[in-house]
Short mmCIF file of C-alpha atoms in Angstrom, two decimals:
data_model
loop_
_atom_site.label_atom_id
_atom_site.label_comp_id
_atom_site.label_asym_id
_atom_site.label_seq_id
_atom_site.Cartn_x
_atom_site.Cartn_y
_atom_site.Cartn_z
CA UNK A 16 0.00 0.00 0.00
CA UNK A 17 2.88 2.26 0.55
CA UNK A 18 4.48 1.44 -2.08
CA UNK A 19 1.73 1.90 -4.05
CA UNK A 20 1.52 5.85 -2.78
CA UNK A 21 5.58 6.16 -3.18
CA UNK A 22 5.58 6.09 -6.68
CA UNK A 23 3.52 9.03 -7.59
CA UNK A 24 4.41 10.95 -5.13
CA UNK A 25 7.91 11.49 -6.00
CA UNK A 26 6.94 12.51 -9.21
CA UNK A 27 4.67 15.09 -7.89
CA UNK A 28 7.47 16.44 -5.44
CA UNK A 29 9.89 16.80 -8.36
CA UNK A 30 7.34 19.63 -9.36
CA UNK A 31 6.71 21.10 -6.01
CA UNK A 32 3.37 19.39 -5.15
CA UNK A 33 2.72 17.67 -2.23
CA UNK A 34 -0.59 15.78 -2.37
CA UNK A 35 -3.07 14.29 -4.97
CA UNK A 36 -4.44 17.27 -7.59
CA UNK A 37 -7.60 16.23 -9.38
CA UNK A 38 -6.30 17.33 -12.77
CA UNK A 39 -10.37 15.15 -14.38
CA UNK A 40 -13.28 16.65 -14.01
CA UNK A 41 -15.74 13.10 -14.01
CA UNK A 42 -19.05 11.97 -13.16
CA UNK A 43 -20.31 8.92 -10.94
CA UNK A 44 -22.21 6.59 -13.09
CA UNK A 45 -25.11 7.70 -10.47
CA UNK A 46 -28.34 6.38 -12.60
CA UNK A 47 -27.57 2.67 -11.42
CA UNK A 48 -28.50 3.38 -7.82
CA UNK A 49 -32.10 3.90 -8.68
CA UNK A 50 -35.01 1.53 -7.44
CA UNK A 51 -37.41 3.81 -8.60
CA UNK A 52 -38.27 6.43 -11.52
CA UNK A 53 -40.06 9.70 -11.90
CA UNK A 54 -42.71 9.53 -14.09
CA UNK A 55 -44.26 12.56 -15.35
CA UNK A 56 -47.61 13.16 -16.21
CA UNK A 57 -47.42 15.69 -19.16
CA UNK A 58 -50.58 16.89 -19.70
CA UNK A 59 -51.32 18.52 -16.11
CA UNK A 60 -47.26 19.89 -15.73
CA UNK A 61 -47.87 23.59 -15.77
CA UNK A 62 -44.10 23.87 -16.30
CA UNK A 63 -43.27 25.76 -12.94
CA UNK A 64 -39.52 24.54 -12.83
CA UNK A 65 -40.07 24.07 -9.15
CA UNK A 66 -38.76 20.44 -9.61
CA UNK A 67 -35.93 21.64 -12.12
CA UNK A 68 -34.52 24.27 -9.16
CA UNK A 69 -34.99 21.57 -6.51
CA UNK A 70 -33.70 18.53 -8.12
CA UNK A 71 -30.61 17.88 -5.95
CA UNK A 72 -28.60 16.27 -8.94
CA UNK A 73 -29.77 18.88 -11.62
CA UNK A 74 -30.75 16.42 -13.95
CA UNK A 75 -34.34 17.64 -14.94
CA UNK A 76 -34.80 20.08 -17.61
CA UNK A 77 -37.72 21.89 -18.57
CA UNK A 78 -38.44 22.04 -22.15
CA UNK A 79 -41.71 24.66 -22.60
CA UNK A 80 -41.65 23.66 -26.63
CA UNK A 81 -41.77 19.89 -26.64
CA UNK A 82 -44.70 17.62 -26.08
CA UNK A 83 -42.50 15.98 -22.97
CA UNK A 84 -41.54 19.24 -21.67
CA UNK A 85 -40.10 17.36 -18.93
CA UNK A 86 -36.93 16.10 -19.84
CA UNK A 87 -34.98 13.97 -16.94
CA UNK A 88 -31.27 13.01 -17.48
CA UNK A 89 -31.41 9.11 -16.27
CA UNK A 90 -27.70 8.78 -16.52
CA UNK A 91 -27.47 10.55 -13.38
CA UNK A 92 -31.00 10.71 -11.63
CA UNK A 93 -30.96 9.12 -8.30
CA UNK A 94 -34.36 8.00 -7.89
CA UNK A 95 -34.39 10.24 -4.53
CA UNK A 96 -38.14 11.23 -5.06
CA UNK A 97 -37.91 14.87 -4.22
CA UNK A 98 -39.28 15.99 -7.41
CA UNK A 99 -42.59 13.95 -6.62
CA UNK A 100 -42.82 15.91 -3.56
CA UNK A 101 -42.00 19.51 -4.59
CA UNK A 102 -44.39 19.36 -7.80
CA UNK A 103 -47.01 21.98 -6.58
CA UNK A 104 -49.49 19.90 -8.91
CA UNK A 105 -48.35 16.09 -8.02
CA UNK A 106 -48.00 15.56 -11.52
CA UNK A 107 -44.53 13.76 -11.15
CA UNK A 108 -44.69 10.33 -9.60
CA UNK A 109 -42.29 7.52 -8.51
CA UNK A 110 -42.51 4.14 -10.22
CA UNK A 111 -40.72 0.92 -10.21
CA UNK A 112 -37.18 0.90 -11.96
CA UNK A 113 -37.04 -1.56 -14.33
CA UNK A 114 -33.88 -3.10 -16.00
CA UNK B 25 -4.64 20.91 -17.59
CA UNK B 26 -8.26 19.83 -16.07
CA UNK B 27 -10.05 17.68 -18.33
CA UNK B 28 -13.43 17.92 -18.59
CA UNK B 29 -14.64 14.39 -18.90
CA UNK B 30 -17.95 14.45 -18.71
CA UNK B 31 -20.58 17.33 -19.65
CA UNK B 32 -22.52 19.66 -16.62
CA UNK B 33 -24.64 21.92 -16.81
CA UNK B 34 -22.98 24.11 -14.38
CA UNK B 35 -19.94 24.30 -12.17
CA UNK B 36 -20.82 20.83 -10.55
CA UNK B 37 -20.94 17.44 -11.49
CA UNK B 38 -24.19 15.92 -12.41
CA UNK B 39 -22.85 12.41 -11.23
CA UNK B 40 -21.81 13.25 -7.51
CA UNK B 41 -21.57 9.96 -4.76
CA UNK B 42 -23.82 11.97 -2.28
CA UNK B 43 -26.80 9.94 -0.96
CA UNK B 44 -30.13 10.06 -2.62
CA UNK B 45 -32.14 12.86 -1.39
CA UNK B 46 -28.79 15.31 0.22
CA UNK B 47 -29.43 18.57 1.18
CA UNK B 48 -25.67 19.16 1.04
CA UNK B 49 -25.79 18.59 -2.90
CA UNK B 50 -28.66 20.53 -3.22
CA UNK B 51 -26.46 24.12 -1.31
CA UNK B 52 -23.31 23.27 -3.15
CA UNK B 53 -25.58 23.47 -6.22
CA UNK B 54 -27.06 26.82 -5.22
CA UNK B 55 -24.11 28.32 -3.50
CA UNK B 56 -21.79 27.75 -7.02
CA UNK B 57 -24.66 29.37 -9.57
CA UNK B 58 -23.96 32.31 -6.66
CA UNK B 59 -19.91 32.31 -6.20
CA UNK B 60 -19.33 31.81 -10.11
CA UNK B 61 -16.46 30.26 -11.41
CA UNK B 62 -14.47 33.23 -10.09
CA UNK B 63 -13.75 31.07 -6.90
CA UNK B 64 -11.15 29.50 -5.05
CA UNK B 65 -12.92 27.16 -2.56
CA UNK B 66 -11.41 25.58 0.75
CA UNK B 67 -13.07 22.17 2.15
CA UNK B 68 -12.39 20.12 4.98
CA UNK B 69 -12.32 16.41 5.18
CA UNK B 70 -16.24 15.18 5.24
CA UNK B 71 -18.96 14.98 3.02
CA UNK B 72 -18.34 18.07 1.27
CA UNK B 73 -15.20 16.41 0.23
CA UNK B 74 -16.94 14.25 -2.22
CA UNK B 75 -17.44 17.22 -4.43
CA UNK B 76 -13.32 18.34 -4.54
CA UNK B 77 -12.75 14.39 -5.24
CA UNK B 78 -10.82 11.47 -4.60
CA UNK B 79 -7.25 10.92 -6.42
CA UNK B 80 -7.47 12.56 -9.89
CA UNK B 81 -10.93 13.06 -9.86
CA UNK B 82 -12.37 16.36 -9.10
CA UNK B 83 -16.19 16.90 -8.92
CA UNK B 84 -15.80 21.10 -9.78
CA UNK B 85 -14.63 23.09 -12.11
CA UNK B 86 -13.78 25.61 -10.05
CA UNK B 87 -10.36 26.01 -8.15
CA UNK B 88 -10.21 24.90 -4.99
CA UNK B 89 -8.37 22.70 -2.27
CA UNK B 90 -9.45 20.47 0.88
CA UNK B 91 -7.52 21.14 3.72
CA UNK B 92 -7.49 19.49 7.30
CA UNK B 93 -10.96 19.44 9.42
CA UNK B 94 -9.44 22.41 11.85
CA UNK B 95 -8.12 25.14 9.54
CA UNK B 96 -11.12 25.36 6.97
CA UNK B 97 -10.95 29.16 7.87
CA UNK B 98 -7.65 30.20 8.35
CA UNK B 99 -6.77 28.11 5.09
CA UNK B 100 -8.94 30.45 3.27
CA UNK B 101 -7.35 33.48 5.47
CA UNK B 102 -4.09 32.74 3.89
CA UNK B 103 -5.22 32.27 0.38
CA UNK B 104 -7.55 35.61 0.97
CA UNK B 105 -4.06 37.39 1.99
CA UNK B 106 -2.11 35.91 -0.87
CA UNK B 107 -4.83 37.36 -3.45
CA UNK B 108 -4.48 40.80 -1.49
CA UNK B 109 -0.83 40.31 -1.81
CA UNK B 110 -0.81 40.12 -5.65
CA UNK B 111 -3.70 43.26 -5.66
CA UNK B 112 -6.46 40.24 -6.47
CA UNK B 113 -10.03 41.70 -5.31
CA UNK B 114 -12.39 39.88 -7.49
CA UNK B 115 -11.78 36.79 -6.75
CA UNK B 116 -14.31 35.05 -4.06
CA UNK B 117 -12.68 32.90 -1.19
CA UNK B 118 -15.15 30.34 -0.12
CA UNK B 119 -15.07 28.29 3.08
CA UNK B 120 -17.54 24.93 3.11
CA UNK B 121 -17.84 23.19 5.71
CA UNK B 122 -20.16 21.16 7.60
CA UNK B 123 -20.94 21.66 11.30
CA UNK B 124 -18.33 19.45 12.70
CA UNK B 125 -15.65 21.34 11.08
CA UNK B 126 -17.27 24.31 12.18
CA UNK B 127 -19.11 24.19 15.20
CA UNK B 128 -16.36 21.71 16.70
CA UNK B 129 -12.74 21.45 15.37
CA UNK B 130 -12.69 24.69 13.44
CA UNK B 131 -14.38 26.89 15.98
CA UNK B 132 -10.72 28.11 16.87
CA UNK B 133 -9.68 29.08 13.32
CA UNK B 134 -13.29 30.67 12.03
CA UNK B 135 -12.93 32.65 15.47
CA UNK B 136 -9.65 33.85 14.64
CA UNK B 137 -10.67 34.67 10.47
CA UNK B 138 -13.56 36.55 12.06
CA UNK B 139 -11.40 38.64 14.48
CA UNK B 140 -9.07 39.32 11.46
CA UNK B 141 -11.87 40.42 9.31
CA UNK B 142 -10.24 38.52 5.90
CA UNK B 143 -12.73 38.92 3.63
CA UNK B 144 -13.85 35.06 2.85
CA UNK B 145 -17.23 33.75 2.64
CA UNK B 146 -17.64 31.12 4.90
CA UNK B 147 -20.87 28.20 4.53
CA UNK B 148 -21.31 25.96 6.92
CA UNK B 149 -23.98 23.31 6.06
CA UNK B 150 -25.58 21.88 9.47
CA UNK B 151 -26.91 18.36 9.17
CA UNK B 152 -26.78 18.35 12.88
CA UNK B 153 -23.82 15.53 13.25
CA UNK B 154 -20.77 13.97 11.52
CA UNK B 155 -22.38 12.22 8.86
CA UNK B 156 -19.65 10.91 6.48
CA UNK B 157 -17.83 9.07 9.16
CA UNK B 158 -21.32 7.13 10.33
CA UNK B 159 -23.51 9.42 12.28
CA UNK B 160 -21.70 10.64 15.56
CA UNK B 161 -23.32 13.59 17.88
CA UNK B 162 -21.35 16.90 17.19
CA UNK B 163 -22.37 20.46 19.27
CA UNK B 164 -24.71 20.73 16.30
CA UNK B 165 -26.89 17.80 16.97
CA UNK B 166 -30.29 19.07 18.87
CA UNK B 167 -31.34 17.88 22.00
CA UNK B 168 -33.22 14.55 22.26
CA UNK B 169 -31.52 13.61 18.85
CA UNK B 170 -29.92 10.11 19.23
CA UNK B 171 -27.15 9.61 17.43
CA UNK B 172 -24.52 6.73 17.76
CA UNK B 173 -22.55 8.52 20.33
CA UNK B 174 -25.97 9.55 21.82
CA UNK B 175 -28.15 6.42 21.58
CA UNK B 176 -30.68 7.53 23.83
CA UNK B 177 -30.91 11.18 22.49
CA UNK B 178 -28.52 13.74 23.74
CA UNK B 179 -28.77 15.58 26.81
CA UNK B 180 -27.53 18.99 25.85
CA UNK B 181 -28.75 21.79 23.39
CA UNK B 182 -27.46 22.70 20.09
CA UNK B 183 -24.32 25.30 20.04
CA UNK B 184 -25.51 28.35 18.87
CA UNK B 185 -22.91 29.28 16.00
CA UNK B 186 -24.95 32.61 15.11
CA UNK B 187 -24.37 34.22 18.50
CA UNK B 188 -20.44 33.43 18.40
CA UNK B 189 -20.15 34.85 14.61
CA UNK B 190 -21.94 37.92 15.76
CA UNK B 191 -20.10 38.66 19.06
CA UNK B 192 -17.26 39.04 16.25
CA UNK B 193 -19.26 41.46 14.54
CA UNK B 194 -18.72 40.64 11.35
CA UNK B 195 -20.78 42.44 8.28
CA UNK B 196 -22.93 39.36 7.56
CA UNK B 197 -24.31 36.70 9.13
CA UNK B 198 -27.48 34.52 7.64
CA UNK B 199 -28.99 31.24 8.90
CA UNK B 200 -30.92 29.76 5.83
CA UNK B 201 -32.51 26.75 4.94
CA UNK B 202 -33.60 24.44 2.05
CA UNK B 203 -37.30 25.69 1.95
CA UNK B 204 -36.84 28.49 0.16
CA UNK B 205 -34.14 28.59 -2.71
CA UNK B 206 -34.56 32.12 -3.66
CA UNK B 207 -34.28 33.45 0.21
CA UNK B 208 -30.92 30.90 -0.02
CA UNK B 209 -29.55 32.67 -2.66
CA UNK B 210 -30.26 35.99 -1.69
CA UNK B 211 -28.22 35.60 1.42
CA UNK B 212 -25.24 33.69 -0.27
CA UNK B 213 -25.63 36.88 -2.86
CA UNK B 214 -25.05 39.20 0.02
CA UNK B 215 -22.40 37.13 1.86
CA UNK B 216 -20.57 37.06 -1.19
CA UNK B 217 -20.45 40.85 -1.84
CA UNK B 218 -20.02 41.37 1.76
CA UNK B 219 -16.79 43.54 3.02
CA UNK B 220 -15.31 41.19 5.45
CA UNK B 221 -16.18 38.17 6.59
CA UNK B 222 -19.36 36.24 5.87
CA UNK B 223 -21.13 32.99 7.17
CA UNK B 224 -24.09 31.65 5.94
CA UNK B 225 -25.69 29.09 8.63
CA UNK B 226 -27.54 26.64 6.41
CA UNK B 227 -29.92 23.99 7.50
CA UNK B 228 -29.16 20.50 5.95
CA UNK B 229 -31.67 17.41 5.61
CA UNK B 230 -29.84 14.15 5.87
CA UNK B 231 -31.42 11.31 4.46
CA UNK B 232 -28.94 8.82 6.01
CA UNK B 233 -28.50 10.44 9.63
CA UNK B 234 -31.84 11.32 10.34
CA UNK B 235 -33.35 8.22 9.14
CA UNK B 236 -36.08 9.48 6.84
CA UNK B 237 -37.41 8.87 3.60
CA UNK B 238 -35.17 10.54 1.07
CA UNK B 239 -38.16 12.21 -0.89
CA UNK B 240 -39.08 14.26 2.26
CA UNK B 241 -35.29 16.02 2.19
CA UNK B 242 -37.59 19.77 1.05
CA UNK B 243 -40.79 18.92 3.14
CA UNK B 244 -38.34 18.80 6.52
CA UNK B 245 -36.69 21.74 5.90
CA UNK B 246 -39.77 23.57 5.51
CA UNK B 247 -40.96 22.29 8.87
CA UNK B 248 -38.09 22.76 10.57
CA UNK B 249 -38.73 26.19 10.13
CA UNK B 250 -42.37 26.14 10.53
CA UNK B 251 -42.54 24.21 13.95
CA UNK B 252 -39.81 26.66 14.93
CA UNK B 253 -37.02 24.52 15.13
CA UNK B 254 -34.44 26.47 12.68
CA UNK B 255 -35.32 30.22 12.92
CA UNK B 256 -34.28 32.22 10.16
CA UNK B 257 -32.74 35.24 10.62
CA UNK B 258 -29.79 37.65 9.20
CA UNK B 259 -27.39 40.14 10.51
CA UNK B 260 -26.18 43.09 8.81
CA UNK B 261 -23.88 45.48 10.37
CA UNK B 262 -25.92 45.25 13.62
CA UNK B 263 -29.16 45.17 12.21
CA UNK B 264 -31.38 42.11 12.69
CA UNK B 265 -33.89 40.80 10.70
CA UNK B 266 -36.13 37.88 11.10
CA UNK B 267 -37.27 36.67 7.90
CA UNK B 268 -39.69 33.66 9.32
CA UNK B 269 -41.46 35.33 12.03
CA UNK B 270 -44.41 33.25 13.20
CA UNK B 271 -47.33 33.22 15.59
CA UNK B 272 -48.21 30.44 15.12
CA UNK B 273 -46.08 27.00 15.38
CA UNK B 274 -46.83 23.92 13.51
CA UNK B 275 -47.33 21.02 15.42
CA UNK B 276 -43.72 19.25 16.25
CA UNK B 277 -45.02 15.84 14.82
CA UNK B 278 -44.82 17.47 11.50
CA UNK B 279 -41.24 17.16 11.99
CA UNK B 280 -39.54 15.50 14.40
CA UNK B 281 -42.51 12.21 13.81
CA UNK B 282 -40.95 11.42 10.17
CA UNK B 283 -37.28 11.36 11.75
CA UNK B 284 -35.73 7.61 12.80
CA UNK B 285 -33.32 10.06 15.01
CA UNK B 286 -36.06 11.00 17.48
CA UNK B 287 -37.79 7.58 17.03
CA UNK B 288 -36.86 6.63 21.23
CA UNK B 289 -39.05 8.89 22.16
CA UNK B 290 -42.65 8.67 23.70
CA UNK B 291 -45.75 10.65 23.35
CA UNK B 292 -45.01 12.35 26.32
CA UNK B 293 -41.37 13.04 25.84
CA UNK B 294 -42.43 14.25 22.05
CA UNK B 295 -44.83 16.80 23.86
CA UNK B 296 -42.51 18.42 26.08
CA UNK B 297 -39.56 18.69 23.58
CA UNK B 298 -42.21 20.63 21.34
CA UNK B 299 -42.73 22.59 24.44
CA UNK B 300 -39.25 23.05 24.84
CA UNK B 301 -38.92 24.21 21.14
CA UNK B 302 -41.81 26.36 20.70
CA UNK B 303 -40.46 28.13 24.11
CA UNK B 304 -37.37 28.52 22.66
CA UNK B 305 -38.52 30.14 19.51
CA UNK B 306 -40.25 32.77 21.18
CA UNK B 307 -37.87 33.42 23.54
CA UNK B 308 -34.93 33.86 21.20
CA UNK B 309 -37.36 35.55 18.36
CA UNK B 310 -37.81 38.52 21.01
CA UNK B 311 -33.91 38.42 22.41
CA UNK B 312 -33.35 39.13 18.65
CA UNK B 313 -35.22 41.94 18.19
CA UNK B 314 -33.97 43.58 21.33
CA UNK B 315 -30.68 43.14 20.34
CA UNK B 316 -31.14 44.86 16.74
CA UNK B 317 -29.72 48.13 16.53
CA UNK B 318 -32.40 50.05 14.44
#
């Protein structure tokens, strides 16, 4: 395990650093943790963007032109549910993830 | 230099490993679409930490650096000083910590930033324990909470970090919470432009501490505040204003009932700590206002 750390770090102190630097910006691969969905009733979302500002992983979008004007990013939605509760109309509900 | 490996659709990462449901996501969210990318920010070993990364991985694009769980603030003293130093004064120095590193081990350090008057912005986000190492009771953690160094609920009150930051008196204080993003915003706005230093006292649903359901996270916040548990209120250069004055409480079941963390007690205990809290509300709502200097 030390070893392991060793290595890298003396490359690093050769240029004056003298701990890790995150030098990628990534992403978790989030959108597997999900049990359950958002599902979103189109026709009675009055397209607030209450659930867009509180969405703790930014992943909704709100698209006023499109017949789905609510556009979810599943890559990265968590399934946490807080959308369903914010929705001043309850028009966003949490289903069953299937895989 | 920093590659940008996957797409965002602002200064944080869409794919972050906090728990479903975190309010702490939720004010690093807000708090960046405030600060900009014009920001160096300092964080502390804890859950914060998830969002300056592990090895090469960072989770913003902004610069920033995590330091030990004690110098949060005078970390960001020193990098305030070296921006002076090169005649830097548009660049924002954030602090972000949670309420162990500030309430706890960096008391000493945001006492002594404060006294110095460094112009940072300091957030602390107060999920009322130390979360990311498994739930322990910190100064933060409210009385009758049980956590796992407080099993069966703990016997003292929560520190009041708002008092100590304005004995310092700084130019801006702020206690805010998740229930209302704009009134969040707002204050980080104003701690930000602030001319000295700032803290913003945020309120922080925890999914995994407080043993609720994760979809609740907004609908505790909001009752926090409305059973008079988290009072909201801000400081300006002596002047203080109380933005969620009530006359009415709501009932305490609306939110310490949906918690696993006050689960021990009974009916009757239940009862008196809303007594206790409600007292406490009104009490401190009219120390407040006899403390403002109009």
């Amino acid at each position: 395990m030390e070893k392991q750390q060793e290595q890298p770090m003396k490359m690093l102190k050769k240029r004056n650093v003298l701990g890790p630097v995150a030098t990628d910006f990534t992403a978790a691969n989030t959108g597997n943790w999900r049990i359950e969905r958002p599902e979103v009733d189109y026709s009675r979302c009055s397209k607030c963007r209450t659930c867009e500002r509180y969405c703790p992983t930014n992943v909704i979008e709100i698209r006023p032109d499109d017949q789905e004007c609510v556009y979810i990013n599943f890559d990265y939605c968590k399934g946490c549910g807080i959308c369903t509760n914010v929705c001043p109309r309850q028009c966003i509900q949490l289903i069953p993830e299937v895989r | 230099m920093y590659d940008i490996k996957h797409e965002a659709k602002g200064l944080v990462t869409h794919g972050n490993s906090a728990c479903a449901g975190c309010g702490l996501e939720l004010i690093m969210r807000k708090t960046m679409e405030v600060v900009g990318p014009d920001t160096i920010i300092v964080i502390p070993p804890g859950c914060a930490a998830m969002f300056s990364g592990f090895g090469k991985e960072g989770g913003l694009k902004i610069a920033g650096c995590q330091m030990n769980l004690e110098n949060t603030a005078a970390c960001a003293s020193g990098i305030r000083a070296a921006l002076n130093a090169q005649g830097n004064t548009h660049t924002t120095v954030l602090g972000f910590a949670g309420d162990g590193g500030t309430l706890d081990i960096g008391l000493q350090s945001l006492s002594g930033m404060f006294e110095r008057g460094d112009r940072v912005m300091y957030v602390c986000y107060d999920n009322e324990a130390y979360m990311n190492t498994g739930v322990q009771g910190s100064s933060a953690t409210p009385a009758s909470a049980s956590t796992t160094t407080t099993p069966g609920g703990k016997t003292s009150q929560k520190k009041d970090l708002m008092m100590i930051a304005m004995a310092h008196r700084i130019p801006y204080a702020a206690t805010a919470s998740l229930q209302n993003l704009n009134d969040l915003k707002k204050k980080l706005e104003k701690a930000k432009n602030a001319n000295g230093p700032s803290l913003v006292h945020v309120h922080t649903p925890c999914p995994t501490g407080w043993r609720f359901n994760p979809a609740l996270s907004i609908e505790l916040a909001r009752a926090a505040v409305r059973t008079g548990a988290w009072i909201l209120y801000e400081y300006e250069n002596g002047k203080i204003t109380i933005n969620n004055k009530l006359t009415e409480l709501a009932e305490i079941d609306t939110y310490i009932g949906k918690q696993g963390r006050f689960k021990h007690l009974n009916a009757e205990q239940k009862t008196e700590l809303g007594k206790q809290i409600k007292d406490n509300y009104f009490t401190y709502t009219s120390m407040l206002e006899r403390m403002s200097i109009h």
